[in-house]
Amino acid sequence: MINVAIMGHGVVGSGVAEILIFHPDRMEKSVKTPVNVKYILDLRDFDDLPYSDKFIKDFNIILQDDEVKVVAEVMGGVNPAYDFVKRCLLAGKSVVTSNKELVAVKGAELIRIAKEKNVNFLFEASVGGGIPVLRPMVQCLAANEITEISGILNGTTNYILNKMIVDNMDFASALKLAGEKGYAEKDPTADIEGHDACRKICILAALAFGKHVYPDQVKTEGITDITLEDMEAADAFGCVIKLIGHAKKLPGGKITATVRPTLVSRDHILSGVNGVFNAIFITGDQTGDVMFYGKGAGKEATASAVVADMLDCIKHLNARKYLDWEDGVADYVDNQNDQPQRFFIRLCSKELSAPTQEVKTLFGNSCFVKNEDRGEILLLTDPQPESEINRKAEALRAYGEVKILHTML
Amino acid sequence: MINVAIMGHGVVGSGVAEILIFHPDRMEKSVKTPVNVKYILDLRDFDDLPYSDKFIKDFNIILQDDEVKVVAEVMGGVNPAYDFVKRCLLAGKSVVTSNKELVAVKGAELIRIAKEKNVNFLFEASVGGGIPVLRPMVQCLAANEITEISGILNGTTNYILNKMIVDNMDFASALKLAGEKGYAEKDPTADIEGHDACRKICILAALAFGKHVYPDQVKTEGITDITLEDMEAADAFGCVIKLIGHAKKLPGGKITATVRPTLVSRDHILSGVNGVFNAIFITGDQTGDVMFYGKGAGKEATASAVVADMLDCIKHLNARKYLDWEDGVADYVDNQNDQPQRFFIRLCSKELSAPTQEVKTLFGNSCFVKNEDRGEILLLTDPQPESEINRKAEALRAYGEVKILHTML
C-alpha cells in the first residue's frame, strides 16, 4: 500500500479525493498496489463527507510522516503553496500540482530540488487541465526538436470569443454569459487580460526549449479590446480571432513568447476549437504538426490529470522522470526580434479615398478590402517586420483609428 | 552505451537509422547514455550509406547477440515479422514496432510474452504515425474509464475525401491525384477499402477496453462508393463525410467496433481534420473529450515515434511499462447491438410526391430535404435502431435507389 496526501480541498482537490477514494480499483489496476489517501489538508471543516476523518489543518503532519510518499498540491496561488511544495520535496516526497502560477514562477527551482532529492515533481494538470500534453511533449522531444508552440490556453476567453463569432454577441454580453454559466470567475481579470494563458505558455516554452520563461518576459495582451467589428473584419479574410499563446525558437538560441489576440485562418485546425475547449499545437522537426485538444479546465478533467501524475509518481518512486529545464536568463526572451510576419490592420475613417491611396503606397500589393458603408479599410499585409508595420501604421493614424492584430497566416 | 538493432531499412527503417545515427546528442540527452545502432537487418544491399557497415542479412546475428537490448521491427507485414519479434522477446530483448498489421493480429500474444520475459513491447508508431496517442491513452486510463473512440485513422482516404469536399473532385480523380502526390500506394486497396483503419481501431479498442479485437471482428466499409452527390447531400445538413474508425463500450461488457464513411457535423472538431492528417477523438468519464491530431504517416513522423519508443525501452530496461490487454473472445464485439442512432438516407427517384409521402409516414418529423431538380430526398433520421432503419429503407427502395450512411450526430 502507498500513502498519499492532498493539500487543498477546493474544486480540484475534492475531485482528486473523490477519484482516489471512490475508485480504488482503477488505482490498484494501474500501480498494482492499493493507494491510500492518508491526509487531506484544508483549513475549512468538512464534517459530512464519507472521508471526513482524513482532514487535517497542520501541514507539518504531512511533512513529518515518512509514510506519505506522494503529495498533491491543489491549493493554487504561490503562497503558501511554494513553501509547502519545496519542503515536501526537500523531505524526499514526490509532489504533483495543478498550480500553473506556482510552476510558471518557481518551476525551475522546484525541478532542481526534486532532481537533487531524486524524487519527482510533476504538473501535467497545470496546462490544458485534463489534456495530456506535457508528457507527450517530453515524449516527442526524445526524437524531435520542437520549434514552435501555438495554443488556445484559456477556456474562458475562448468561450467569449466563440460567442462573439458564432452568436454575434458583444464582448461585455459574452463575458456576462460566461459568468452565468460558471465559465468565468467573479473577478475575470486573470483570464480576459491573458495572465492565465501567459503562465501556461511559460510552462510549455520552458519544457519545449529547456529554459525557464518567467511571466513578465512574455508580451501579454488580453481580449478586452476585441470588438464585433474586428471579428467581422477578420471574417472578410476567412479568419477568426483567437487568444493565442505562442512561443518560437529564434536563430541564435533566443525565443519569442507572446499571448495576444491573433487571426487564425478558418482552414487551420485551431480555428475549430470552440467553447471552453483548449488546444496546443506543436511543431517538431520530425513529427511535423501535432495538436492536443480537450477541456482545459473543470473539476473532473483537472483532477484526473492530477491523479494520473500521482500514479506516475508511485510507479517511479525510485526513479526520476526525465522532465527538466534550466533557470531562465534575463535576455533569453526576445520579443523585439522583428522577423517578418503578416499583420492585420483595420483603419476606420469617414473618408476613404485619401487613406486608400496611402495604403496602396505603403503596403503595395498586400491584400485589402475597402468597406465604404462602414467607413473602414481592412488590410492583410505581406510578411514584414513589426517595426516596419508600426511605422507605416503611424502614417495611417492621420486618417482615423488604426487597430493592428497579429496573425497565424 | 546501449546497443540496438533495426530490422528493415525501408521508408520508416531508414528514418529510424538516420535519427539514431545522425542525432546522437538527442539520444544521449534523453537516456543519459550513448545509443549505438549495432545492426540493421535487410536483404537488400546498401553500399553507399555513411553507415553501410552496419547491415546484416542474417536475423540470427541479432537474436544471438546479448549486447543488443532493444530491437526495432520496421519490416511490415505479419511474416516474418511475427516470428522475428516473438523470438527477440523470448530472448529477453525489448521490441518496438510500427507494424499495425502485426499488432492488430498478434498483439495480445506478443504482449503476454513480453510480460513473461519482463521486457517491453511498444508500438506507438502503429497508430497515428508520429502522433503521440497510445501512451497518453494509457496515461488517461490511469484515472479514467474510456467509453468511446472515434478516429480519422487513414491519411490516404482523408486526403481523397477532403479533395472531394473542397475541390469538388470525384473519387476516381482524387484517388489518382493522391497517387501522384505519393499519398496513395500503387495498390491502394488496404487504404480505400478501410483495412488499414480497421487495424488501427483494433489496436485502439484493445488498449482502451482491455481485450484484443481482431480485424475480422470489425465491421469495415471503405470509401469507394462515396460520390460527390453524397458529399453535397451531407453538406445540406451541415456535415462532411469522413472515414471514421469507431469503438464504443456497450452496457454489459461487450463493445462495438466499426470502420465506415460517416457524417460528421461541421461543428465537430474532427470535421476540420484535413488532407493527410489523422486525429483520434477519445471520450473518458473524467476528462471528457480529448483529441490527438497530427500526421498519420510519413517517414520522419513515424520514425520519430519508433525512436521515442526505443528510448522509452532503454529507460525501462529493467521495468515493465504498464501496457496491457487480454486475448480476445469470439462474441466480444457486437455490431448488431441495435442502439438507437441517427442515420443519413439519400433516396434518388424521378418522381418525388409518392416517396415524400412515404418518408413522412415512415420517419415522422425527422429532418428532411426535397431536391426536385436532382430528383432526390435527403433525410436525417431521429435516433433509431439500425434494424428499424433497414426495414424502413427497404420500403423506400420501391421508389428508387437508397443509400444509408452512419452519422456522428
PDB file of C-alpha atoms in Angstrom, chain B residues 67-222:
ATOM      1  CA  GLU B  67      24.562  -6.935 -26.200  1.00  0.00           C
ATOM      2  CA  VAL B  68      21.519  -5.954 -28.270  1.00  0.00           C
ATOM      3  CA  LYS B  69      18.901  -4.922 -25.730  1.00  0.00           C
ATOM      4  CA  VAL B  70      16.312  -3.171 -27.898  1.00  0.00           C
ATOM      5  CA  VAL B  71      15.165  -4.099 -31.411  1.00  0.00           C
ATOM      6  CA  ALA B  72      13.004  -2.031 -33.785  1.00  0.00           C
ATOM      7  CA  GLU B  73      10.858  -4.065 -36.188  1.00  0.00           C
ATOM      8  CA  VAL B  74      10.008  -1.874 -39.175  1.00  0.00           C
ATOM      9  CA  MET B  75       9.653  -4.502 -41.909  1.00  0.00           C
ATOM     10  CA  GLY B  76       5.841  -4.533 -42.084  1.00  0.00           C
ATOM     11  CA  GLY B  77       3.543  -7.485 -42.765  1.00  0.00           C
ATOM     12  CA  VAL B  78       2.880 -10.387 -40.416  1.00  0.00           C
ATOM     13  CA  ASN B  79       5.564 -12.715 -41.773  1.00  0.00           C
ATOM     14  CA  PRO B  80       8.392 -12.967 -40.963  1.00  0.00           C
ATOM     15  CA  ALA B  81       7.927 -10.007 -38.581  1.00  0.00           C
ATOM     16  CA  TYR B  82       5.837 -12.087 -36.158  1.00  0.00           C
ATOM     17  CA  ASP B  83       8.432 -14.843 -35.911  1.00  0.00           C
ATOM     18  CA  PHE B  84      11.342 -12.400 -35.520  1.00  0.00           C
ATOM     19  CA  VAL B  85       9.602 -10.265 -32.895  1.00  0.00           C
ATOM     20  CA  LYS B  86       8.486 -13.285 -30.889  1.00  0.00           C
ATOM     21  CA  ARG B  87      11.990 -14.759 -30.834  1.00  0.00           C
ATOM     22  CA  CYS B  88      13.534 -11.420 -29.818  1.00  0.00           C
ATOM     23  CA  LEU B  89      11.073 -11.098 -26.921  1.00  0.00           C
ATOM     24  CA  LEU B  90      11.686 -14.710 -25.860  1.00  0.00           C
ATOM     25  CA  ALA B  91      15.426 -13.946 -25.906  1.00  0.00           C
ATOM     26  CA  GLY B  92      14.803 -11.128 -23.411  1.00  0.00           C
ATOM     27  CA  LYS B  93      15.080  -8.178 -25.792  1.00  0.00           C
ATOM     28  CA  SER B  94      12.602  -5.315 -25.780  1.00  0.00           C
ATOM     29  CA  VAL B  95      10.917  -4.790 -29.140  1.00  0.00           C
ATOM     30  CA  VAL B  96       9.398  -1.695 -30.734  1.00  0.00           C
ATOM     31  CA  THR B  97       7.309  -1.803 -33.894  1.00  0.00           C
ATOM     32  CA  SER B  98       5.426   0.458 -36.297  1.00  0.00           C
ATOM     33  CA  ASN B  99       3.673  -2.589 -37.803  1.00  0.00           C
ATOM     34  CA  LYS B 100      -0.078  -2.171 -37.259  1.00  0.00           C
ATOM     35  CA  GLU B 101      -0.944  -5.428 -39.006  1.00  0.00           C
ATOM     36  CA  LEU B 102       1.320  -7.376 -36.647  1.00  0.00           C
ATOM     37  CA  VAL B 103      -0.092  -5.691 -33.542  1.00  0.00           C
ATOM     38  CA  ALA B 104      -3.720  -5.977 -34.704  1.00  0.00           C
ATOM     39  CA  VAL B 105      -3.346  -9.694 -35.413  1.00  0.00           C
ATOM     40  CA  LYS B 106      -0.821 -10.858 -32.784  1.00  0.00           C
ATOM     41  CA  GLY B 107      -0.742  -8.071 -30.170  1.00  0.00           C
ATOM     42  CA  ALA B 108      -2.210  -9.962 -27.220  1.00  0.00           C
ATOM     43  CA  GLU B 109       0.208 -12.871 -27.632  1.00  0.00           C
ATOM     44  CA  LEU B 110       3.288 -10.675 -28.037  1.00  0.00           C
ATOM     45  CA  ILE B 111       2.328  -8.536 -25.025  1.00  0.00           C
ATOM     46  CA  ARG B 112       1.923 -11.712 -22.957  1.00  0.00           C
ATOM     47  CA  ILE B 113       5.370 -12.955 -23.949  1.00  0.00           C
ATOM     48  CA  ALA B 114       6.915  -9.568 -23.181  1.00  0.00           C
ATOM     49  CA  LYS B 115       5.266  -9.682 -19.761  1.00  0.00           C
ATOM     50  CA  GLU B 116       6.569 -13.182 -19.052  1.00  0.00           C
ATOM     51  CA  LYS B 117      10.078 -12.140 -20.023  1.00  0.00           C
ATOM     52  CA  ASN B 118       9.868  -8.800 -18.162  1.00  0.00           C
ATOM     53  CA  VAL B 119      10.739  -6.816 -21.278  1.00  0.00           C
ATOM     54  CA  ASN B 120       8.766  -4.192 -23.187  1.00  0.00           C
ATOM     55  CA  PHE B 121       6.826  -4.429 -26.428  1.00  0.00           C
ATOM     56  CA  LEU B 122       5.844  -0.932 -27.580  1.00  0.00           C
ATOM     57  CA  PHE B 123       4.072   0.183 -30.756  1.00  0.00           C
ATOM     58  CA  GLU B 124       3.186   3.890 -30.560  1.00  0.00           C
ATOM     59  CA  ALA B 125       4.011   4.310 -34.274  1.00  0.00           C
ATOM     60  CA  SER B 126       1.453   1.669 -35.305  1.00  0.00           C
ATOM     61  CA  VAL B 127      -1.438   4.108 -34.791  1.00  0.00           C
ATOM     62  CA  GLY B 128      -1.338   7.684 -35.981  1.00  0.00           C
ATOM     63  CA  GLY B 129       2.296   7.646 -37.155  1.00  0.00           C
ATOM     64  CA  GLY B 130       4.002  10.451 -35.293  1.00  0.00           C
ATOM     65  CA  ILE B 131       1.010  11.439 -33.147  1.00  0.00           C
ATOM     66  CA  PRO B 132       1.538  10.500 -29.523  1.00  0.00           C
ATOM     67  CA  VAL B 133      -1.738   8.717 -28.791  1.00  0.00           C
ATOM     68  CA  LEU B 134      -1.259   5.254 -27.272  1.00  0.00           C
ATOM     69  CA  ARG B 135       0.947   6.475 -24.450  1.00  0.00           C
ATOM     70  CA  PRO B 136      -1.326   9.404 -23.499  1.00  0.00           C
ATOM     71  CA  MET B 137      -4.264   6.983 -23.661  1.00  0.00           C
ATOM     72  CA  VAL B 138      -2.616   4.647 -21.170  1.00  0.00           C
ATOM     73  CA  GLN B 139      -1.920   7.692 -19.069  1.00  0.00           C
ATOM     74  CA  CYS B 140      -5.530   8.883 -19.328  1.00  0.00           C
ATOM     75  CA  LEU B 141      -6.678   5.409 -18.449  1.00  0.00           C
ATOM     76  CA  ALA B 142      -4.964   5.543 -15.107  1.00  0.00           C
ATOM     77  CA  ALA B 143      -7.683   7.777 -13.681  1.00  0.00           C
ATOM     78  CA  ASN B 144     -10.373   7.482 -16.366  1.00  0.00           C
ATOM     79  CA  GLU B 145     -12.675   4.996 -17.898  1.00  0.00           C
ATOM     80  CA  ILE B 146     -12.544   5.428 -21.669  1.00  0.00           C
ATOM     81  CA  THR B 147     -16.010   4.899 -23.107  1.00  0.00           C
ATOM     82  CA  GLU B 148     -15.714   5.723 -26.788  1.00  0.00           C
ATOM     83  CA  ILE B 149     -13.130   6.307 -29.536  1.00  0.00           C
ATOM     84  CA  SER B 150     -13.697   7.923 -32.941  1.00  0.00           C
ATOM     85  CA  GLY B 151     -10.784   8.355 -35.269  1.00  0.00           C
ATOM     86  CA  ILE B 152      -9.718   9.550 -38.674  1.00  0.00           C
ATOM     87  CA  LEU B 153      -7.105   6.840 -38.906  1.00  0.00           C
ATOM     88  CA  ASN B 154      -6.033   6.777 -42.538  1.00  0.00           C
ATOM     89  CA  GLY B 155      -4.384   9.700 -44.293  1.00  0.00           C
ATOM     90  CA  THR B 156      -4.938   8.466 -47.857  1.00  0.00           C
ATOM     91  CA  THR B 157      -8.720   8.242 -47.545  1.00  0.00           C
ATOM     92  CA  ASN B 158      -8.890  11.515 -45.632  1.00  0.00           C
ATOM     93  CA  TYR B 159      -6.940  13.220 -48.402  1.00  0.00           C
ATOM     94  CA  ILE B 160      -9.311  11.803 -51.049  1.00  0.00           C
ATOM     95  CA  LEU B 161     -12.500  12.727 -49.153  1.00  0.00           C
ATOM     96  CA  ASN B 162     -11.117  16.192 -48.467  1.00  0.00           C
ATOM     97  CA  LYS B 163     -10.367  16.760 -52.169  1.00  0.00           C
ATOM     98  CA  MET B 164     -13.950  15.713 -52.936  1.00  0.00           C
ATOM     99  CA  ILE B 165     -15.336  18.168 -50.357  1.00  0.00           C
ATOM    100  CA  VAL B 166     -13.117  21.158 -51.046  1.00  0.00           C
ATOM    101  CA  ASP B 167     -12.277  20.849 -54.746  1.00  0.00           C
ATOM    102  CA  ASN B 168     -15.423  19.096 -55.908  1.00  0.00           C
ATOM    103  CA  MET B 169     -13.258  16.336 -57.389  1.00  0.00           C
ATOM    104  CA  ASP B 170     -14.825  12.910 -57.972  1.00  0.00           C
ATOM    105  CA  PHE B 171     -13.500   9.831 -56.181  1.00  0.00           C
ATOM    106  CA  ALA B 172     -11.507   8.437 -59.123  1.00  0.00           C
ATOM    107  CA  SER B 173      -9.748  11.753 -59.851  1.00  0.00           C
ATOM    108  CA  ALA B 174      -8.974  12.336 -56.176  1.00  0.00           C
ATOM    109  CA  LEU B 175      -7.512   8.833 -55.886  1.00  0.00           C
ATOM    110  CA  LYS B 176      -5.379   9.432 -58.981  1.00  0.00           C
ATOM    111  CA  LEU B 177      -4.096  12.716 -57.528  1.00  0.00           C
ATOM    112  CA  ALA B 178      -3.314  11.027 -54.198  1.00  0.00           C
ATOM    113  CA  GLY B 179      -1.225   8.501 -56.118  1.00  0.00           C
ATOM    114  CA  GLU B 180       0.655  11.240 -57.963  1.00  0.00           C
ATOM    115  CA  LYS B 181       1.368  13.080 -54.709  1.00  0.00           C
ATOM    116  CA  GLY B 182       2.711   9.927 -53.079  1.00  0.00           C
ATOM    117  CA  TYR B 183      -0.198   9.752 -50.615  1.00  0.00           C
ATOM    118  CA  ALA B 184      -1.635   6.538 -52.084  1.00  0.00           C
ATOM    119  CA  GLU B 185       0.231   3.321 -52.784  1.00  0.00           C
ATOM    120  CA  LYS B 186       0.276   1.611 -56.171  1.00  0.00           C
ATOM    121  CA  ASP B 187      -2.285  -0.834 -54.844  1.00  0.00           C
ATOM    122  CA  PRO B 188      -4.467   1.405 -52.665  1.00  0.00           C
ATOM    123  CA  THR B 189      -6.871  -1.385 -51.619  1.00  0.00           C
ATOM    124  CA  ALA B 190      -5.822  -1.551 -47.951  1.00  0.00           C
ATOM    125  CA  ASP B 191      -6.441   2.176 -47.611  1.00  0.00           C
ATOM    126  CA  ILE B 192      -9.592   2.822 -49.639  1.00  0.00           C
ATOM    127  CA  GLU B 193     -11.347  -0.357 -48.502  1.00  0.00           C
ATOM    128  CA  GLY B 194     -10.758   0.563 -44.852  1.00  0.00           C
ATOM    129  CA  HIS B 195      -8.435  -2.334 -43.900  1.00  0.00           C
ATOM    130  CA  ASP B 196      -5.681  -0.032 -42.663  1.00  0.00           C
ATOM    131  CA  ALA B 197      -8.082   1.982 -40.489  1.00  0.00           C
ATOM    132  CA  CYS B 198      -9.545  -1.322 -39.273  1.00  0.00           C
ATOM    133  CA  ARG B 199      -6.170  -2.489 -37.903  1.00  0.00           C
ATOM    134  CA  LYS B 200      -5.749   0.800 -36.081  1.00  0.00           C
ATOM    135  CA  ILE B 201      -9.173   0.781 -34.443  1.00  0.00           C
ATOM    136  CA  CYS B 202      -8.390  -2.808 -33.313  1.00  0.00           C
ATOM    137  CA  ILE B 203      -5.290  -1.555 -31.513  1.00  0.00           C
ATOM    138  CA  LEU B 204      -7.012   1.487 -30.005  1.00  0.00           C
ATOM    139  CA  ALA B 205     -10.010  -0.546 -28.812  1.00  0.00           C
ATOM    140  CA  ALA B 206      -7.788  -3.243 -27.332  1.00  0.00           C
ATOM    141  CA  LEU B 207      -5.781  -0.700 -25.388  1.00  0.00           C
ATOM    142  CA  ALA B 208      -8.804   1.324 -24.256  1.00  0.00           C
ATOM    143  CA  PHE B 209     -11.079  -1.550 -23.296  1.00  0.00           C
ATOM    144  CA  GLY B 210      -8.568  -4.234 -22.307  1.00  0.00           C
ATOM    145  CA  LYS B 211      -9.357  -7.100 -24.700  1.00  0.00           C
ATOM    146  CA  HIS B 212      -7.881  -7.899 -28.103  1.00  0.00           C
ATOM    147  CA  VAL B 213     -10.110  -7.001 -31.050  1.00  0.00           C
ATOM    148  CA  TYR B 214      -9.320  -8.934 -34.226  1.00  0.00           C
ATOM    149  CA  PRO B 215      -9.623  -7.257 -37.658  1.00  0.00           C
ATOM    150  CA  ASP B 216     -12.316  -9.699 -38.796  1.00  0.00           C
ATOM    151  CA  GLN B 217     -14.495  -8.701 -35.827  1.00  0.00           C
ATOM    152  CA  VAL B 218     -14.677  -5.111 -37.082  1.00  0.00           C
ATOM    153  CA  LYS B 219     -17.468  -4.149 -39.487  1.00  0.00           C
ATOM    154  CA  THR B 220     -15.387  -2.475 -42.178  1.00  0.00           C
ATOM    155  CA  GLU B 221     -16.585  -0.399 -45.110  1.00  0.00           C
ATOM    156  CA  GLY B 222     -14.358   1.685 -47.403  1.00  0.00           C
TER     157      GLY B 222
END
